[in-house]
PDB file of C-alpha atoms in Angstrom:
ATOM      1  CA  MET A 188     -20.274  34.260 -10.298  1.00  0.00           C
ATOM      2  CA  THR A 189     -17.683  35.643  -8.228  1.00  0.00           C
ATOM      3  CA  THR A 190     -14.475  33.668  -7.132  1.00  0.00           C
ATOM      4  CA  SER A 191     -12.550  34.634  -4.122  1.00  0.00           C
ATOM      5  CA  THR A 192      -8.611  34.463  -4.188  1.00  0.00           C
ATOM      6  CA  THR A 193      -6.684  34.639  -1.151  1.00  0.00           C
ATOM      7  CA  ALA A 194      -3.175  35.841  -1.044  1.00  0.00           C
ATOM      8  CA  PRO A 195      -0.791  33.810   0.409  1.00  0.00           C
ATOM      9  CA  SER A 196       0.180  34.670   3.769  1.00  0.00           C
ATOM     10  CA  PRO A 197       3.261  36.629   4.131  1.00  0.00           C
ATOM     11  CA  ALA A 198       6.134  35.705   6.524  1.00  0.00           C
ATOM     12  CA  PRO A 199       5.510  36.955   9.865  1.00  0.00           C
ATOM     13  CA  ALA A 200       6.868  40.637   9.871  1.00  0.00           C
ATOM     14  CA  GLY A 201       8.955  40.218  12.678  1.00  0.00           C
ATOM     15  CA  ARG A 202      11.148  37.549  11.509  1.00  0.00           C
ATOM     16  CA  ARG A 203      11.383  39.420   7.998  1.00  0.00           C
ATOM     17  CA  SER A 204      12.754  42.493   9.785  1.00  0.00           C
ATOM     18  CA  TRP A 205      15.157  40.374  11.912  1.00  0.00           C
ATOM     19  CA  LEU A 206      16.672  38.868   8.723  1.00  0.00           C
ATOM     20  CA  ARG A 207      17.073  42.053   7.075  1.00  0.00           C
ATOM     21  CA  ASP A 208      18.535  43.938   9.803  1.00  0.00           C
ATOM     22  CA  HIS A 209      21.250  41.262  10.242  1.00  0.00           C
ATOM     23  CA  SER A 210      21.840  40.369   6.527  1.00  0.00           C
ATOM     24  CA  GLU A 211      25.517  40.820   7.427  1.00  0.00           C
ATOM     25  CA  LEU A 212      25.255  37.030   8.662  1.00  0.00           C
ATOM     26  CA  GLY A 213      25.307  35.835   5.390  1.00  0.00           C
ATOM     27  CA  VAL A 214      28.734  37.068   4.748  1.00  0.00           C
ATOM     28  CA  CYS A 215      29.595  35.526   8.241  1.00  0.00           C
ATOM     29  CA  VAL A 216      28.732  32.290   6.552  1.00  0.00           C
ATOM     30  CA  MET A 217      30.373  32.740   3.665  1.00  0.00           C
ATOM     31  CA  LEU A 218      33.489  33.405   5.644  1.00  0.00           C
ATOM     32  CA  LEU A 219      33.187  30.862   7.700  1.00  0.00           C
ATOM     33  CA  VAL A 220      32.673  28.114   4.615  1.00  0.00           C
ATOM     34  CA  LEU A 221      35.687  29.492   3.229  1.00  0.00           C
ATOM     35  CA  GLY A 222      37.884  28.956   6.071  1.00  0.00           C
ATOM     36  CA  VAL A 223      36.768  25.761   7.160  1.00  0.00           C
ATOM     37  CA  LEU A 224      37.470  24.739   3.115  1.00  0.00           C
ATOM     38  CA  VAL A 225      40.676  26.555   3.265  1.00  0.00           C
ATOM     39  CA  LEU A 226      41.740  24.702   6.265  1.00  0.00           C
ATOM     40  CA  THR A 227      40.739  21.469   5.122  1.00  0.00           C
ATOM     41  CA  ASP A 228      42.335  21.498   2.004  1.00  0.00           C
ATOM     42  CA  ALA A 229      45.554  22.743   3.923  1.00  0.00           C
ATOM     43  CA  LEU A 230      45.523  20.043   6.304  1.00  0.00           C
ATOM     44  CA  THR A 231      45.171  17.118   3.810  1.00  0.00           C
ATOM     45  CA  MET A 232      47.864  18.554   1.629  1.00  0.00           C
ATOM     46  CA  ASP A 233      50.739  16.144   0.524  1.00  0.00           C
ATOM     47  CA  VAL A 234      53.855  17.876   1.583  1.00  0.00           C
ATOM     48  CA  ASP A 235      56.345  15.344   1.744  1.00  0.00           C
ATOM     49  CA  LEU A 236      58.354  16.048  -1.334  1.00  0.00           C
ATOM     50  CA  THR A 237      58.039  19.859  -1.379  1.00  0.00           C
ATOM     51  CA  GLN A 238      58.719  20.645   2.553  1.00  0.00           C
ATOM     52  CA  ARG A 239      62.309  22.342   2.725  1.00  0.00           C
ATOM     53  CA  GLY A 240      62.410  24.097   5.845  1.00  0.00           C
ATOM     54  CA  PRO A 241      60.273  25.153   8.939  1.00  0.00           C
ATOM     55  CA  VAL A 242      57.915  27.205   6.493  1.00  0.00           C
ATOM     56  CA  GLY A 243      56.401  24.993   4.042  1.00  0.00           C
ATOM     57  CA  PRO A 244      53.584  24.857   1.494  1.00  0.00           C
ATOM     58  CA  ARG A 245      50.611  24.273   4.428  1.00  0.00           C
ATOM     59  CA  THR A 246      51.679  27.620   6.180  1.00  0.00           C
ATOM     60  CA  VAL A 247      49.979  30.162   4.142  1.00  0.00           C
ATOM     61  CA  PRO A 248      46.889  28.578   3.570  1.00  0.00           C
ATOM     62  CA  LEU A 249      46.514  27.489   7.571  1.00  0.00           C
ATOM     63  CA  VAL A 250      47.204  31.405   8.239  1.00  0.00           C
ATOM     64  CA  VAL A 251      44.744  32.364   5.623  1.00  0.00           C
ATOM     65  CA  GLY A 252      42.161  29.745   6.977  1.00  0.00           C
ATOM     66  CA  ALA A 253      42.236  30.718  10.222  1.00  0.00           C
ATOM     67  CA  GLY A 254      42.389  34.525   9.764  1.00  0.00           C
ATOM     68  CA  LEU A 255      39.024  33.723   7.903  1.00  0.00           C
ATOM     69  CA  LEU A 256      37.409  32.065  10.721  1.00  0.00           C
ATOM     70  CA  VAL A 257      38.591  34.568  13.099  1.00  0.00           C
ATOM     71  CA  VAL A 258      37.151  37.530  11.032  1.00  0.00           C
ATOM     72  CA  ALA A 259      33.837  35.277  10.531  1.00  0.00           C
ATOM     73  CA  VAL A 260      33.172  35.024  14.447  1.00  0.00           C
ATOM     74  CA  LEU A 261      34.257  38.830  14.745  1.00  0.00           C
ATOM     75  CA  LEU A 262      31.933  39.836  12.253  1.00  0.00           C
ATOM     76  CA  ALA A 263      29.198  37.526  13.433  1.00  0.00           C
ATOM     77  CA  VAL A 264      29.558  39.228  17.241  1.00  0.00           C
ATOM     78  CA  ASP A 265      29.738  42.811  15.806  1.00  0.00           C
ATOM     79  CA  VAL A 266      26.603  41.851  13.663  1.00  0.00           C
ATOM     80  CA  MET A 267      24.872  40.256  16.627  1.00  0.00           C
ATOM     81  CA  ARG A 268      25.472  43.467  18.849  1.00  0.00           C
ATOM     82  CA  GLY A 269      23.921  45.797  16.218  1.00  0.00           C
ATOM     83  CA  GLY A 270      26.613  46.874  14.050  1.00  0.00           C
ATOM     84  CA  ARG A 271      25.624  47.418  10.609  1.00  0.00           C
ATOM     85  CA  GLY A 272      27.619  47.881   7.464  1.00  0.00           C
ATOM     86  CA  GLU A 273      27.602  51.671   5.760  1.00  0.00           C
ATOM     87  CA  ALA A 274      25.636  51.660   2.795  1.00  0.00           C
ATOM     88  CA  GLU A 275      27.207  52.121  -0.596  1.00  0.00           C
ATOM     89  CA  SER A 276      26.906  55.707  -1.496  1.00  0.00           C
ATOM     90  CA  GLY A 277      27.926  55.179  -4.954  1.00  0.00           C
ATOM     91  CA  GLU A 278      29.653  58.400  -5.123  1.00  0.00           C
ATOM     92  CA  ASP A 279      31.825  57.951  -8.189  1.00  0.00           C
ATOM     93  CA  VAL A 280      29.099  55.690  -9.665  1.00  0.00           C
ATOM     94  CA  ASP A 281      26.050  57.062 -11.847  1.00  0.00           C
ATOM     95  CA  LEU A 282      23.346  54.597 -10.312  1.00  0.00           C
ATOM     96  CA  SER A 283      21.167  55.684 -13.242  1.00  0.00           C
ATOM     97  CA  GLU A 284      23.266  54.659 -16.101  1.00  0.00           C
ATOM     98  CA  PRO A 285      22.987  50.979 -17.210  1.00  0.00           C
ATOM     99  CA  ALA A 286      25.854  48.578 -16.951  1.00  0.00           C
ATOM    100  CA  ASP A 287      28.423  48.535 -19.813  1.00  0.00           C
ATOM    101  CA  TRP A 288      28.079  45.286 -20.813  1.00  0.00           C
ATOM    102  CA  ARG A 289      30.180  45.865 -24.076  1.00  0.00           C
ATOM    103  CA  THR A 290      33.363  46.183 -21.898  1.00  0.00           C
ATOM    104  CA  VAL A 291      32.386  43.373 -19.429  1.00  0.00           C
ATOM    105  CA  LEU A 292      32.212  40.928 -22.829  1.00  0.00           C
ATOM    106  CA  LEU A 293      35.603  42.203 -24.327  1.00  0.00           C
ATOM    107  CA  LEU A 294      37.398  41.693 -21.133  1.00  0.00           C
ATOM    108  CA  THR A 295      35.612  38.425 -20.788  1.00  0.00           C
ATOM    109  CA  GLY A 296      36.928  37.371 -24.407  1.00  0.00           C
ATOM    110  CA  VAL A 297      40.322  38.786 -23.715  1.00  0.00           C
ATOM    111  CA  PHE A 298      40.775  36.920 -20.587  1.00  0.00           C
ATOM    112  CA  LEU A 299      39.384  33.607 -21.941  1.00  0.00           C
ATOM    113  CA  GLY A 300      41.624  34.214 -25.478  1.00  0.00           C
ATOM    114  CA  SER A 301      44.639  34.444 -23.546  1.00  0.00           C
ATOM    115  CA  ALA A 302      43.848  31.355 -21.472  1.00  0.00           C
ATOM    116  CA  VAL A 303      43.529  29.345 -24.765  1.00  0.00           C
ATOM    117  CA  LEU A 304      46.214  30.934 -26.268  1.00  0.00           C
ATOM    118  CA  ILE A 305      48.861  30.618 -23.405  1.00  0.00           C
ATOM    119  CA  GLU A 306      49.897  27.184 -24.028  1.00  0.00           C
ATOM    120  CA  PRO A 307      50.624  27.205 -27.925  1.00  0.00           C
ATOM    121  CA  LEU A 308      52.023  30.788 -27.948  1.00  0.00           C
ATOM    122  CA  GLY A 309      53.523  31.090 -24.395  1.00  0.00           C
ATOM    123  CA  PHE A 310      53.072  33.556 -21.472  1.00  0.00           C
ATOM    124  CA  PRO A 311      54.954  36.216 -23.067  1.00  0.00           C
ATOM    125  CA  VAL A 312      52.877  36.418 -26.268  1.00  0.00           C
ATOM    126  CA  ALA A 313      49.531  35.704 -24.377  1.00  0.00           C
ATOM    127  CA  GLY A 314      50.116  37.985 -21.746  1.00  0.00           C
ATOM    128  CA  ALA A 315      50.913  40.742 -24.059  1.00  0.00           C
ATOM    129  CA  LEU A 316      47.694  40.335 -26.047  1.00  0.00           C
ATOM    130  CA  LEU A 317      45.969  40.045 -22.585  1.00  0.00           C
ATOM    131  CA  PHE A 318      47.689  43.272 -21.475  1.00  0.00           C
ATOM    132  CA  TRP A 319      46.908  45.100 -24.619  1.00  0.00           C
ATOM    133  CA  GLY A 320      43.213  43.681 -25.071  1.00  0.00           C
ATOM    134  CA  ALA A 321      42.421  44.729 -21.566  1.00  0.00           C
ATOM    135  CA  ALA A 322      43.631  48.301 -22.213  1.00  0.00           C
ATOM    136  CA  PHE A 323      41.657  48.568 -25.412  1.00  0.00           C
ATOM    137  CA  ALA A 324      38.359  47.083 -23.737  1.00  0.00           C
ATOM    138  CA  LEU A 325      39.004  49.744 -20.707  1.00  0.00           C
ATOM    139  CA  GLY A 326      39.162  52.534 -23.413  1.00  0.00           C
ATOM    140  CA  SER A 327      42.706  53.173 -24.439  1.00  0.00           C
ATOM    141  CA  ARG A 328      42.984  53.858 -27.969  1.00  0.00           C
ATOM    142  CA  ARG A 329      47.003  54.537 -28.190  1.00  0.00           C
ATOM    143  CA  PHE A 330      48.053  52.050 -30.768  1.00  0.00           C
ATOM    144  CA  ASP A 331      51.892  53.335 -30.868  1.00  0.00           C
ATOM    145  CA  ARG A 332      52.346  53.121 -26.940  1.00  0.00           C
ATOM    146  CA  ASP A 333      50.069  50.100 -25.643  1.00  0.00           C
ATOM    147  CA  PRO A 334      51.661  47.094 -27.409  1.00  0.00           C
ATOM    148  CA  LEU A 335      54.854  48.199 -26.274  1.00  0.00           C
ATOM    149  CA  ILE A 336      53.902  48.619 -22.431  1.00  0.00           C
ATOM    150  CA  ALA A 337      51.995  45.247 -22.960  1.00  0.00           C
ATOM    151  CA  ALA A 338      54.937  43.424 -24.295  1.00  0.00           C
ATOM    152  CA  THR A 339      57.292  45.101 -21.651  1.00  0.00           C
ATOM    153  CA  VAL A 340      54.953  44.150 -18.589  1.00  0.00           C
ATOM    154  CA  SER A 341      54.487  40.464 -19.963  1.00  0.00           C
ATOM    155  CA  LEU A 342      58.316  40.142 -20.367  1.00  0.00           C
ATOM    156  CA  VAL A 343      59.081  41.391 -17.139  1.00  0.00           C
ATOM    157  CA  ALA A 344      56.252  38.862 -15.675  1.00  0.00           C
ATOM    158  CA  HIS A 345      57.722  36.070 -17.278  1.00  0.00           C
ATOM    159  CA  THR A 346      61.130  36.780 -15.992  1.00  0.00           C
ATOM    160  CA  VAL A 347      60.308  37.585 -12.565  1.00  0.00           C
ATOM    161  CA  PHE A 348      57.895  34.333 -12.147  1.00  0.00           C
ATOM    162  CA  ASP A 349      60.434  32.011 -14.417  1.00  0.00           C
ATOM    163  CA  ASN A 350      63.605  33.095 -13.246  1.00  0.00           C
ATOM    164  CA  LEU A 351      63.334  34.879  -9.830  1.00  0.00           C
ATOM    165  CA  LEU A 352      60.671  33.226  -8.336  1.00  0.00           C
ATOM    166  CA  GLY A 353      61.363  29.649  -9.796  1.00  0.00           C
ATOM    167  CA  VAL A 354      57.260  29.229 -11.362  1.00  0.00           C
ATOM    168  CA  PRO A 355      57.897  27.948 -14.415  1.00  0.00           C
ATOM    169  CA  LEU A 356      55.558  29.753 -17.309  1.00  0.00           C
ATOM    170  CA  PRO A 357      55.239  28.123 -20.564  1.00  0.00           C
ATOM    171  CA  GLY A 358      57.461  30.110 -23.152  1.00  0.00           C
ATOM    172  CA  GLY A 359      56.195  28.988 -26.528  1.00  0.00           C
ATOM    173  CA  PRO A 360      58.077  29.758 -29.663  1.00  0.00           C
ATOM    174  CA  LEU A 361      60.362  32.322 -27.432  1.00  0.00           C
ATOM    175  CA  MET A 362      61.421  29.247 -25.234  1.00  0.00           C
ATOM    176  CA  GLY A 363      64.717  29.281 -26.700  1.00  0.00           C
ATOM    177  CA  VAL A 364      65.142  33.063 -27.026  1.00  0.00           C
ATOM    178  CA  LEU A 365      64.207  34.035 -23.468  1.00  0.00           C
TER     179      LEU A 365
END
């Protein structure tokens, strides 16, 4: 007894080819959705208490949202006229090598660890651990230099954000010292 199986009919070749040739339209849709989301969020923002002049907290999101919409439309027009993005040549990446998951997992762990530690230890300590851990995960093994650089970068970032920009960052146990 023989059974005949029929394969499901493939999508029409013309439609599949058109979608493959115009795949950049997916990026256009993503930019359009992101632009609408940013504009909607900016327009529904409550700014009564934070407005201190002609340029308020809505200005940058409105400019960014409008820019996203303009880029989405211009890219869609270019794609529909036959424009195509250049394929990645991978000149500095060996595509035959597997992904370095150890580094990715180390960086993820360092980032999540600093996010958990920022409240109890404060930004200067958690930031120093973040910068030192990232340097270690990316291959630096200079244990005499890396912690000093990480602590300096973290303290400078805390000072700039907290004192110069007015963005309060948690100081943790160092709050009275900084």
